[in-house]
Amino acid sequence: MTMLPRAFFQRDPLTCARELVGCELVWNSCAGLIVETEAYTALGDEAAHTFARPSARAFVAAHQAGAAYVYFNYGMYWLFNVLVKGGPEDGFVLIRALQPTRGLPAMRRRRFSNPAAPGVRPKPPEALCSGPGKLTIALGIGGQHHGADLCVRPSTAFHGPADPAIRRLSDVRIGITKSAHFPWRFLAADNPFISAKPTAAAAGC
């Protein structure tokens, strides 16, 4: 796999969210295959930050496609998004879950207090990055990475292309109350590392 170029993110959020599934997120010594994403559009999407936050709209205007949009969710977890800009529609892609491929010991240290202590049962790999808050903890992503350009350094970037044989599903987004009916959650079918099982509305895409 090679680093995805800026042109990959100069399209629309739905296309990018779908095609990021199966690509790899590399973050320094750690990495994981992306198995779940969600798309958010800058216009007409009440669940997107750009709908009600001037700061989010200013971020879109000031940054290039491929910039990291990192925010603190409900005062609990950092969530990691990538800016999509320059195509038919601007927006963001939220990275929801990873299948770890490298750096598992470091991920375990960040996610679980003293995982090597006597009597502590090792957590399975599926527990490390199966959610957007879990994966930022596991990788060490935080507010200091807000605005980082993800298209210049292979050590903090997306890598692809995805395996063409991967089967993807589209489903409704989860954890939101507005525009919740949009089928803009994309996931790798039959993958045990996703954050939540597909709903009855899921379909191949």
mmCIF file of C-alpha atoms in Angstrom:
data_model
loop_
_atom_site.group_PDB
_atom_site.id
_atom_site.type_symbol
_atom_site.label_atom_id
_atom_site.label_comp_id
_atom_site.label_asym_id
_atom_site.label_seq_id
_atom_site.Cartn_x
_atom_site.Cartn_y
_atom_site.Cartn_z
ATOM 1 C CA MET A 1 0.000 0.000 0.000
ATOM 2 C CA THR A 2 1.076 3.580 -0.652
ATOM 3 C CA MET A 3 -0.013 6.884 0.866
ATOM 4 C CA LEU A 4 -3.327 8.097 -0.534
ATOM 5 C CA PRO A 5 -2.858 11.359 -2.454
ATOM 6 C CA ARG A 6 -4.782 14.548 -1.809
ATOM 7 C CA ALA A 7 -6.855 13.899 -4.927
ATOM 8 C CA PHE A 8 -8.463 10.954 -3.132
ATOM 9 C CA PHE A 9 -10.111 13.446 -0.744
ATOM 10 C CA GLN A 10 -11.049 15.952 -3.434
ATOM 11 C CA ARG A 11 -14.271 14.156 -4.238
ATOM 12 C CA ASP A 12 -17.465 13.774 -2.222
ATOM 13 C CA PRO A 13 -17.728 12.467 1.370
ATOM 14 C CA LEU A 14 -19.857 9.430 0.513
ATOM 15 C CA THR A 15 -17.443 8.158 -2.128
ATOM 16 C CA CYS A 16 -14.459 8.718 0.158
ATOM 17 C CA ALA A 17 -16.159 7.089 3.150
ATOM 18 C CA ARG A 18 -17.006 4.017 1.107
ATOM 19 C CA GLU A 19 -13.591 3.676 -0.529
ATOM 20 C CA LEU A 20 -11.646 4.216 2.705
ATOM 21 C CA VAL A 21 -13.080 0.926 3.974
ATOM 22 C CA GLY A 22 -10.287 -1.577 3.400
ATOM 23 C CA CYS A 23 -7.544 1.057 3.290
ATOM 24 C CA GLU A 24 -5.009 1.332 6.096
ATOM 25 C CA LEU A 25 -4.599 4.156 8.598
ATOM 26 C CA VAL A 26 -0.954 4.417 9.602
ATOM 27 C CA TRP A 27 -0.190 6.371 12.760
ATOM 28 C CA ASN A 28 3.511 6.287 13.628
ATOM 29 C CA SER A 29 4.308 2.798 14.948
ATOM 30 C CA CYS A 30 0.674 1.649 14.804
ATOM 31 C CA ALA A 31 -1.657 0.882 11.943
ATOM 32 C CA GLY A 32 -4.995 -0.704 11.184
ATOM 33 C CA LEU A 33 -7.279 -1.530 8.284
ATOM 34 C CA ILE A 34 -10.297 0.743 8.199
ATOM 35 C CA VAL A 35 -13.415 -1.401 8.590
ATOM 36 C CA GLU A 36 -16.035 1.247 9.366
ATOM 37 C CA THR A 37 -16.589 4.894 8.420
ATOM 38 C CA GLU A 38 -19.363 7.486 8.361
ATOM 39 C CA ALA A 39 -19.865 10.314 5.882
ATOM 40 C CA TYR A 40 -21.034 13.818 6.846
ATOM 41 C CA THR A 41 -21.803 16.505 4.280
ATOM 42 C CA ALA A 42 -21.277 20.232 4.786
ATOM 43 C CA LEU A 43 -24.716 21.116 3.422
ATOM 44 C CA GLY A 44 -28.097 19.631 4.257
ATOM 45 C CA ASP A 45 -26.831 17.285 6.966
ATOM 46 C CA GLU A 46 -28.093 18.240 10.416
ATOM 47 C CA ALA A 47 -25.720 15.770 12.068
ATOM 48 C CA ALA A 48 -22.642 17.482 10.605
ATOM 49 C CA HIS A 49 -20.764 20.071 12.655
ATOM 50 C CA THR A 50 -20.989 22.470 9.720
ATOM 51 C CA PHE A 51 -24.768 22.638 10.142
ATOM 52 C CA ALA A 52 -24.598 24.548 13.435
ATOM 53 C CA ARG A 53 -20.966 25.370 14.189
ATOM 54 C CA PRO A 54 -19.346 28.391 12.510
ATOM 55 C CA SER A 55 -15.957 27.044 13.641
ATOM 56 C CA ALA A 56 -16.489 23.894 11.559
ATOM 57 C CA ARG A 57 -17.426 25.944 8.498
ATOM 58 C CA ALA A 58 -14.318 28.066 9.039
ATOM 59 C CA PHE A 59 -12.227 24.903 9.253
ATOM 60 C CA VAL A 60 -13.526 23.714 5.880
ATOM 61 C CA ALA A 61 -12.740 27.089 4.320
ATOM 62 C CA ALA A 62 -9.228 27.299 5.785
ATOM 63 C CA HIS A 63 -7.878 23.780 5.216
ATOM 64 C CA GLN A 64 -7.028 21.578 2.284
ATOM 65 C CA ALA A 65 -8.679 18.269 1.527
ATOM 66 C CA GLY A 66 -7.024 15.551 3.587
ATOM 67 C CA ALA A 67 -6.747 17.596 6.790
ATOM 68 C CA ALA A 68 -7.519 15.932 10.118
ATOM 69 C CA TYR A 69 -10.627 17.227 11.880
ATOM 70 C CA VAL A 70 -10.364 16.085 15.502
ATOM 71 C CA TYR A 71 -12.886 17.032 18.166
ATOM 72 C CA PHE A 72 -13.743 16.118 21.753
ATOM 73 C CA ASN A 73 -17.064 14.315 21.855
ATOM 74 C CA TYR A 74 -19.351 14.801 24.858
ATOM 75 C CA GLY A 75 -16.323 15.643 26.994
ATOM 76 C CA MET A 76 -15.174 12.024 26.828
ATOM 77 C CA TYR A 77 -13.348 10.992 23.649
ATOM 78 C CA TRP A 78 -11.455 12.492 20.752
ATOM 79 C CA LEU A 79 -12.967 11.589 17.385
ATOM 80 C CA PHE A 80 -10.895 11.489 14.213
ATOM 81 C CA ASN A 81 -12.228 12.705 10.866
ATOM 82 C CA VAL A 82 -10.702 13.640 7.537
ATOM 83 C CA LEU A 83 -11.797 16.672 5.516
ATOM 84 C CA VAL A 84 -13.206 15.996 2.049
ATOM 85 C CA LYS A 85 -13.182 19.090 -0.135
ATOM 86 C CA GLY A 86 -12.988 20.203 -3.749
ATOM 87 C CA GLY A 87 -15.350 17.714 -5.361
ATOM 88 C CA PRO A 88 -19.107 17.887 -5.893
ATOM 89 C CA GLU A 89 -19.682 18.300 -2.148
ATOM 90 C CA ASP A 90 -17.558 19.113 0.916
ATOM 91 C CA GLY A 91 -17.744 17.320 4.234
ATOM 92 C CA PHE A 92 -16.015 14.910 6.579
ATOM 93 C CA VAL A 93 -15.421 11.200 6.969
ATOM 94 C CA LEU A 94 -15.419 9.858 10.517
ATOM 95 C CA ILE A 95 -13.159 6.854 11.062
ATOM 96 C CA ARG A 96 -15.269 4.560 13.253
ATOM 97 C CA ALA A 97 -13.311 1.299 13.558
ATOM 98 C CA LEU A 98 -10.013 -0.348 12.646
ATOM 99 C CA GLN A 99 -8.690 -3.873 12.397
ATOM 100 C CA PRO A 100 -5.229 -3.486 13.986
ATOM 101 C CA THR A 101 -2.334 -4.576 11.801
ATOM 102 C CA ARG A 102 0.717 -3.165 13.584
ATOM 103 C CA GLY A 103 1.647 -1.863 17.026
ATOM 104 C CA LEU A 104 -0.797 -3.948 19.062
ATOM 105 C CA PRO A 105 1.292 -3.849 22.280
ATOM 106 C CA ALA A 106 1.316 -0.033 22.195
ATOM 107 C CA MET A 107 -2.414 0.029 21.491
ATOM 108 C CA ARG A 108 -3.074 -2.232 24.474
ATOM 109 C CA ARG A 109 -0.965 -0.031 26.760
ATOM 110 C CA ARG A 110 -2.947 3.038 25.781
ATOM 111 C CA ARG A 111 -6.362 1.384 25.904
ATOM 112 C CA PHE A 112 -6.054 -0.691 29.069
ATOM 113 C CA SER A 113 -4.400 0.223 32.334
ATOM 114 C CA ASN A 114 -1.540 -2.127 33.158
ATOM 115 C CA PRO A 115 -2.533 -4.873 30.672
ATOM 116 C CA ALA A 116 0.494 -6.985 31.645
ATOM 117 C CA ALA A 117 -0.329 -7.161 35.359
ATOM 118 C CA PRO A 118 -0.564 -10.649 36.895
ATOM 119 C CA GLY A 119 -4.047 -12.056 36.620
ATOM 120 C CA VAL A 120 -5.173 -9.567 33.969
ATOM 121 C CA ARG A 121 -6.614 -11.412 31.015
ATOM 122 C CA PRO A 122 -5.304 -10.033 27.694
ATOM 123 C CA LYS A 123 -7.965 -8.207 25.711
ATOM 124 C CA PRO A 124 -8.631 -9.589 22.224
ATOM 125 C CA PRO A 125 -7.558 -7.510 19.216
ATOM 126 C CA GLU A 126 -11.224 -6.940 18.398
ATOM 127 C CA ALA A 127 -11.546 -4.797 21.548
ATOM 128 C CA LEU A 128 -8.790 -2.341 20.681
ATOM 129 C CA CYS A 129 -10.261 -0.111 17.961
ATOM 130 C CA SER A 130 -13.923 -1.123 17.661
ATOM 131 C CA GLY A 131 -15.272 2.413 17.987
ATOM 132 C CA PRO A 132 -14.234 5.965 17.104
ATOM 133 C CA GLY A 133 -13.233 6.860 20.686
ATOM 134 C CA LYS A 134 -11.412 3.583 21.218
ATOM 135 C CA LEU A 135 -9.259 3.957 18.125
ATOM 136 C CA THR A 136 -8.079 7.470 18.959
ATOM 137 C CA ILE A 137 -6.986 6.268 22.404
ATOM 138 C CA ALA A 138 -5.280 3.214 20.916
ATOM 139 C CA LEU A 139 -3.378 5.277 18.341
ATOM 140 C CA GLY A 140 -2.660 8.258 20.592
ATOM 141 C CA ILE A 141 -4.655 10.726 18.486
ATOM 142 C CA GLY A 142 -5.820 13.872 20.270
ATOM 143 C CA GLY A 143 -6.591 17.550 19.942
ATOM 144 C CA GLN A 144 -2.980 18.346 19.062
ATOM 145 C CA HIS A 145 -3.569 16.635 15.703
ATOM 146 C CA HIS A 146 -6.516 18.847 14.727
ATOM 147 C CA GLY A 147 -5.725 20.373 11.350
ATOM 148 C CA ALA A 148 -2.790 18.055 10.592
ATOM 149 C CA ASP A 149 -2.212 17.426 6.897
ATOM 150 C CA LEU A 150 -2.642 13.694 6.300
ATOM 151 C CA CYS A 151 -1.267 13.806 2.767
ATOM 152 C CA VAL A 152 2.391 14.723 3.378
ATOM 153 C CA ARG A 153 3.952 12.150 5.741
ATOM 154 C CA PRO A 154 3.484 8.411 5.163
ATOM 155 C CA SER A 155 3.909 7.880 8.922
ATOM 156 C CA THR A 156 0.613 9.689 9.652
ATOM 157 C CA ALA A 157 -1.562 9.031 6.640
ATOM 158 C CA PHE A 158 -4.041 6.810 4.883
ATOM 159 C CA HIS A 159 -2.623 4.083 2.662
ATOM 160 C CA GLY A 160 -4.271 2.163 -0.153
ATOM 161 C CA PRO A 161 -5.707 0.962 -2.343
ATOM 162 C CA ALA A 162 -8.137 -1.327 -0.572
ATOM 163 C CA ASP A 163 -8.375 -4.981 -1.517
ATOM 164 C CA PRO A 164 -10.779 -5.024 -4.506
ATOM 165 C CA ALA A 165 -12.350 -8.199 -3.149
ATOM 166 C CA ILE A 166 -13.603 -6.506 0.022
ATOM 167 C CA ARG A 167 -17.392 -6.514 0.383
ATOM 168 C CA ARG A 168 -18.872 -3.316 1.765
ATOM 169 C CA LEU A 169 -22.225 -2.506 3.295
ATOM 170 C CA SER A 170 -23.999 0.833 3.653
ATOM 171 C CA ASP A 171 -26.095 1.349 6.757
ATOM 172 C CA VAL A 172 -27.688 4.127 8.790
ATOM 173 C CA ARG A 173 -25.325 6.181 10.934
ATOM 174 C CA ILE A 174 -25.349 5.463 14.651
ATOM 175 C CA GLY A 175 -25.036 7.532 17.804
ATOM 176 C CA ILE A 176 -26.878 10.530 16.331
ATOM 177 C CA THR A 177 -30.456 11.832 16.481
ATOM 178 C CA LYS A 178 -30.533 14.229 13.514
ATOM 179 C CA SER A 179 -30.428 13.048 9.887
ATOM 180 C CA ALA A 180 -30.171 9.564 11.355
ATOM 181 C CA HIS A 181 -31.970 7.973 8.415
ATOM 182 C CA PHE A 182 -29.171 8.652 5.926
ATOM 183 C CA PRO A 183 -27.446 5.355 4.951
ATOM 184 C CA TRP A 184 -24.008 6.927 5.226
ATOM 185 C CA ARG A 185 -22.270 4.428 7.479
ATOM 186 C CA PHE A 186 -19.973 2.125 5.521
ATOM 187 C CA LEU A 187 -18.502 -1.085 6.869
ATOM 188 C CA ALA A 188 -16.649 -4.207 5.874
ATOM 189 C CA ALA A 189 -19.139 -7.053 5.713
ATOM 190 C CA ASP A 190 -18.726 -9.899 8.230
ATOM 191 C CA ASN A 191 -15.830 -8.156 9.949
ATOM 192 C CA PRO A 192 -15.548 -8.753 13.735
ATOM 193 C CA PHE A 193 -13.693 -5.458 14.329
ATOM 194 C CA ILE A 194 -16.597 -3.093 13.551
ATOM 195 C CA SER A 195 -18.167 -1.032 16.344
ATOM 196 C CA ALA A 196 -21.721 -2.360 16.015
ATOM 197 C CA LYS A 197 -23.459 -5.029 14.005
ATOM 198 C CA PRO A 198 -25.254 -3.964 10.826
ATOM 199 C CA THR A 199 -28.898 -3.052 11.188
ATOM 200 C CA ALA A 200 -31.725 -4.532 9.150
ATOM 201 C CA ALA A 201 -31.380 -1.541 6.807
ATOM 202 C CA ALA A 202 -27.843 -2.487 5.725
ATOM 203 C CA ALA A 203 -27.298 -3.226 2.049
ATOM 204 C CA GLY A 204 -24.392 -4.002 -0.225
ATOM 205 C CA CYS A 205 -22.754 -1.036 -1.900
#
